[in-house]
Tab-separated table of C-alpha atoms in Angstrom:
chain	number	residue	atom	x	y	z
A	202	PHE	CA	84.391	56.998	46.082
A	203	GLN	CA	81.155	58.948	45.888
A	204	SER	CA	77.717	57.528	45.869
A	205	ARG	CA	74.453	59.250	45.343
A	206	SER	CA	71.224	57.995	46.657
A	207	PHE	CA	68.055	59.112	45.024
A	208	GLN	CA	64.853	59.167	46.928
A	209	PRO	CA	61.949	57.705	44.990
A	210	ASP	CA	59.442	60.150	46.515
A	211	PHE	CA	61.518	63.253	45.710
A	212	VAL	CA	59.397	66.196	44.616
A	213	PRO	CA	61.265	68.897	42.718
A	214	ARG	CA	61.062	72.391	44.169
A	215	ASP	CA	59.102	75.021	42.328
A	216	PRO	CA	61.691	77.261	40.615
A	217	ASN	CA	59.456	80.331	41.066
A	218	ALA	CA	58.911	79.784	44.800
A	219	LYS	CA	60.494	82.253	47.207
A	220	PRO	CA	62.997	80.927	49.737
A	221	LYS	CA	61.865	80.479	53.317
A	222	ARG	CA	62.669	83.446	55.539
A	223	TYR	CA	64.251	82.508	58.815
A	224	LYS	CA	63.819	84.706	61.829
A	225	TYR	CA	67.163	84.983	63.513
A	226	PRO	CA	67.115	85.615	67.250
A	227	ALA	CA	67.916	89.138	68.296
A	228	PHE	CA	71.467	89.386	69.596
A	229	TYR	CA	72.125	90.624	73.090
A	230	ASP	CA	73.268	94.220	73.263
A	231	PRO	CA	74.311	95.075	76.846
A	232	TYR	CA	74.188	98.803	76.073
A	233	GLY	CA	70.936	98.744	74.145
A	234	PRO	CA	67.511	99.749	75.403
A	235	ARG	CA	65.987	97.558	78.054
A	236	PRO	CA	62.338	96.753	78.542
A	237	PRO	CA	60.786	98.576	81.486
A	238	PRO	CA	60.677	96.570	84.729
A	239	SER	CA	57.414	94.963	85.772
A	240	ASP	CA	55.182	96.502	88.424
A	241	LYS	CA	56.216	93.765	90.854
A	242	ILE	CA	59.894	94.716	90.471
A	243	ILE	CA	59.131	98.437	90.842
A	244	GLN	CA	57.197	97.791	94.072
A	245	LEU	CA	60.037	95.628	95.391
A	246	ALA	CA	62.577	98.359	94.586
A	247	GLU	CA	60.447	100.944	96.407
A	248	LYS	CA	60.235	98.703	99.478
A	249	ILE	CA	64.003	98.187	99.474
A	250	ALA	CA	64.651	101.921	99.084
A	251	ALA	CA	62.380	102.626	102.064
A	252	LEU	CA	64.392	100.316	104.356
A	253	PRO	CA	66.946	101.758	106.769
A	254	LEU	CA	70.591	101.500	105.733
A	255	GLU	CA	71.378	98.714	108.234
A	256	GLU	CA	68.627	96.501	106.817
A	257	ARG	CA	69.618	97.267	103.214
A	258	ASP	CA	73.134	96.040	103.987
A	259	GLN	CA	71.666	92.692	105.073
A	260	ILE	CA	69.851	92.070	101.760
A	261	GLN	CA	72.840	90.925	99.702
A	262	PRO	CA	74.083	88.261	102.165
A	263	ALA	CA	70.532	86.996	102.709
A	264	LEU	CA	69.924	86.677	98.956
A	265	ALA	CA	73.259	84.939	98.463
A	266	GLU	CA	72.389	82.424	101.182
A	267	ARG	CA	68.850	81.914	99.866
A	268	THR	CA	69.974	81.306	96.278
A	269	ARG	CA	72.981	79.279	97.492
A	270	HIS	CA	75.310	81.546	95.585
A	271	PRO	CA	78.906	80.558	96.392
A	272	ARG	CA	80.706	83.103	98.511
A	273	MET	CA	83.915	84.544	97.098
A	274	GLN	CA	86.893	83.824	99.316
A	275	GLN	CA	89.378	86.603	99.892
A	276	ILE	CA	92.896	85.737	98.878
A	277	SER	CA	95.618	87.323	100.944
A	278	VAL	CA	99.207	87.469	99.760
A	279	GLU	CA	100.412	89.491	102.715
A	280	GLY	CA	103.273	87.895	104.569
A	281	ILE	CA	104.294	85.539	101.788
A	282	GLY	CA	108.049	85.744	101.490
A	283	MET	CA	108.233	88.760	103.762
A	284	SER	CA	110.526	87.194	106.325
A	285	SER	CA	111.918	83.880	107.486
A	286	GLN	CA	109.606	83.843	110.533
A	287	GLY	CA	106.471	83.248	108.493
A	288	GLY	CA	103.272	85.172	108.027
A	289	THR	CA	103.006	86.671	111.516
A	290	ALA	CA	106.079	88.858	111.160
A	291	GLY	CA	104.956	89.881	107.689
A	292	ALA	CA	101.558	90.866	109.044
A	293	THR	CA	103.097	93.236	111.598
A	294	LYS	CA	105.202	94.838	108.885
A	295	THR	CA	102.116	95.467	106.736
A	296	GLU	CA	100.342	97.041	109.713
A	297	GLU	CA	103.270	99.438	110.105
A	298	LYS	CA	103.117	100.273	106.418
A	299	LYS	CA	99.398	100.997	106.649
A	300	ALA	CA	100.073	103.523	109.402
A	301	GLU	CA	102.402	105.487	107.122
A	302	LYS	CA	100.651	107.252	104.268
A	303	THR	CA	102.579	106.927	101.019
A	304	ALA	CA	100.118	108.274	98.458
A	305	PHE	CA	99.110	111.924	98.537
A	306	ASP	CA	96.862	114.195	96.478
A	307	VAL	CA	97.575	117.779	95.452
A	308	LYS	CA	94.537	120.046	95.602
A	309	LEU	CA	94.373	123.506	94.067
A	310	GLU	CA	92.436	125.621	96.570
A	311	LYS	CA	92.451	129.039	94.874
A	312	PHE	CA	94.548	131.129	92.538
A	313	ASP	CA	95.253	134.720	91.603
A	314	THR	CA	93.303	135.560	88.444
A	315	ALA	CA	96.172	137.722	87.175
A	316	ALA	CA	98.467	134.664	87.216
A	317	LYS	CA	95.930	132.285	85.664
A	318	ILE	CA	97.930	131.693	82.467
A	319	LYS	CA	101.113	130.889	84.408
A	320	ILE	CA	99.183	128.472	86.622
A	321	ILE	CA	97.642	126.728	83.595
A	322	LYS	CA	101.107	126.308	82.065
A	323	GLU	CA	102.457	124.896	85.324
A	324	VAL	CA	99.511	122.499	85.674
A	325	ARG	CA	100.173	121.262	82.140
A	326	THR	CA	103.772	120.373	83.023
A	327	PHE	CA	102.910	117.827	85.715
A	328	THR	CA	99.510	116.570	84.500
A	329	SER	CA	100.400	116.197	80.797
A	330	LEU	CA	96.991	117.612	79.866
A	331	GLY	CA	96.214	119.703	76.842
A	332	LEU	CA	95.771	123.456	77.090
A	333	LYS	CA	91.972	123.331	77.071
A	334	GLU	CA	91.780	120.507	79.637
A	335	ALA	CA	94.275	122.229	81.950
A	336	LYS	CA	92.347	125.514	81.693
A	337	GLU	CA	89.064	123.778	82.565
A	338	LEU	CA	90.719	121.977	85.464
A	339	VAL	CA	92.168	125.192	86.924
A	340	GLU	CA	88.853	127.025	86.556
A	341	LYS	CA	87.101	124.326	88.622
A	342	ALA	CA	89.159	125.267	91.714
A	343	PRO	CA	89.053	123.909	94.390
A	344	VAL	CA	89.977	120.704	92.565
A	345	VAL	CA	92.384	117.779	92.962
A	346	LEU	CA	95.137	118.199	90.381
A	347	LYS	CA	97.147	115.026	90.910
A	348	GLN	CA	96.395	111.861	92.891
A	349	GLY	CA	98.452	109.066	94.383
A	350	ILE	CA	101.889	110.680	94.318
A	351	THR	CA	104.754	110.624	96.799
A	352	LYS	CA	105.127	113.244	99.506
A	353	GLU	CA	108.278	114.685	97.927
A	354	GLU	CA	106.627	115.016	94.518
A	355	ALA	CA	103.538	116.612	96.087
A	356	ASN	CA	105.665	119.148	97.978
A	357	GLY	CA	107.532	120.008	94.759
A	358	ILE	CA	104.278	120.623	92.886
A	359	ILE	CA	102.896	122.752	95.727
A	360	GLU	CA	106.058	124.895	95.785
A	361	LYS	CA	105.903	125.421	92.006
A	362	LEU	CA	102.239	126.426	92.204
A	363	LYS	CA	102.920	128.844	95.076
A	364	ALA	CA	105.716	130.416	93.032
A	365	VAL	CA	103.304	131.276	90.201
A	366	GLY	CA	100.543	132.588	92.496
A	367	ALA	CA	98.308	129.653	93.412
A	368	THR	CA	97.318	128.182	96.750
A	369	ALA	CA	97.611	124.394	96.818
A	370	VAL	CA	97.446	121.876	99.646
A	371	MET	CA	98.453	118.268	100.115
A	372	GLU	CA	95.696	115.830	101.084
A	373	ARG	CA	96.089	112.341	102.458
């Protein structure tokens, strides 16, 4: 059931009139240009930059307290399910693990220019880079070639690089 109600004071719109133009708000572009900061902000930034490092480290906690910004709580999952004795035994195990370094980096120190092509080919095998990227990486020596690998894998890479004429070291 439809019903129409007619208003007695209805004035018909002029057919030749242009429609109203609405100004839509500008959308927020996080990567777009930003307006320059005010003089007050620039002066504040200069004062902060002039502070010693110890005092600059105190700014963030003081602002968080002043604005009553809730502090993020750290969540620790260490010790959960590690042993039947609870979290204390698990904590000692994690301390032992921290003492042992498990992730190593392989750094190319220098290389023989005559063996540059062989070194680039070898770098490509374990970095899965393209020819151009591997060439640029080798030419930047000294440079870290691979990060966060096991000690055995790092030793294997170092041996392969030494075999083709490069000097590489393992960093912790």
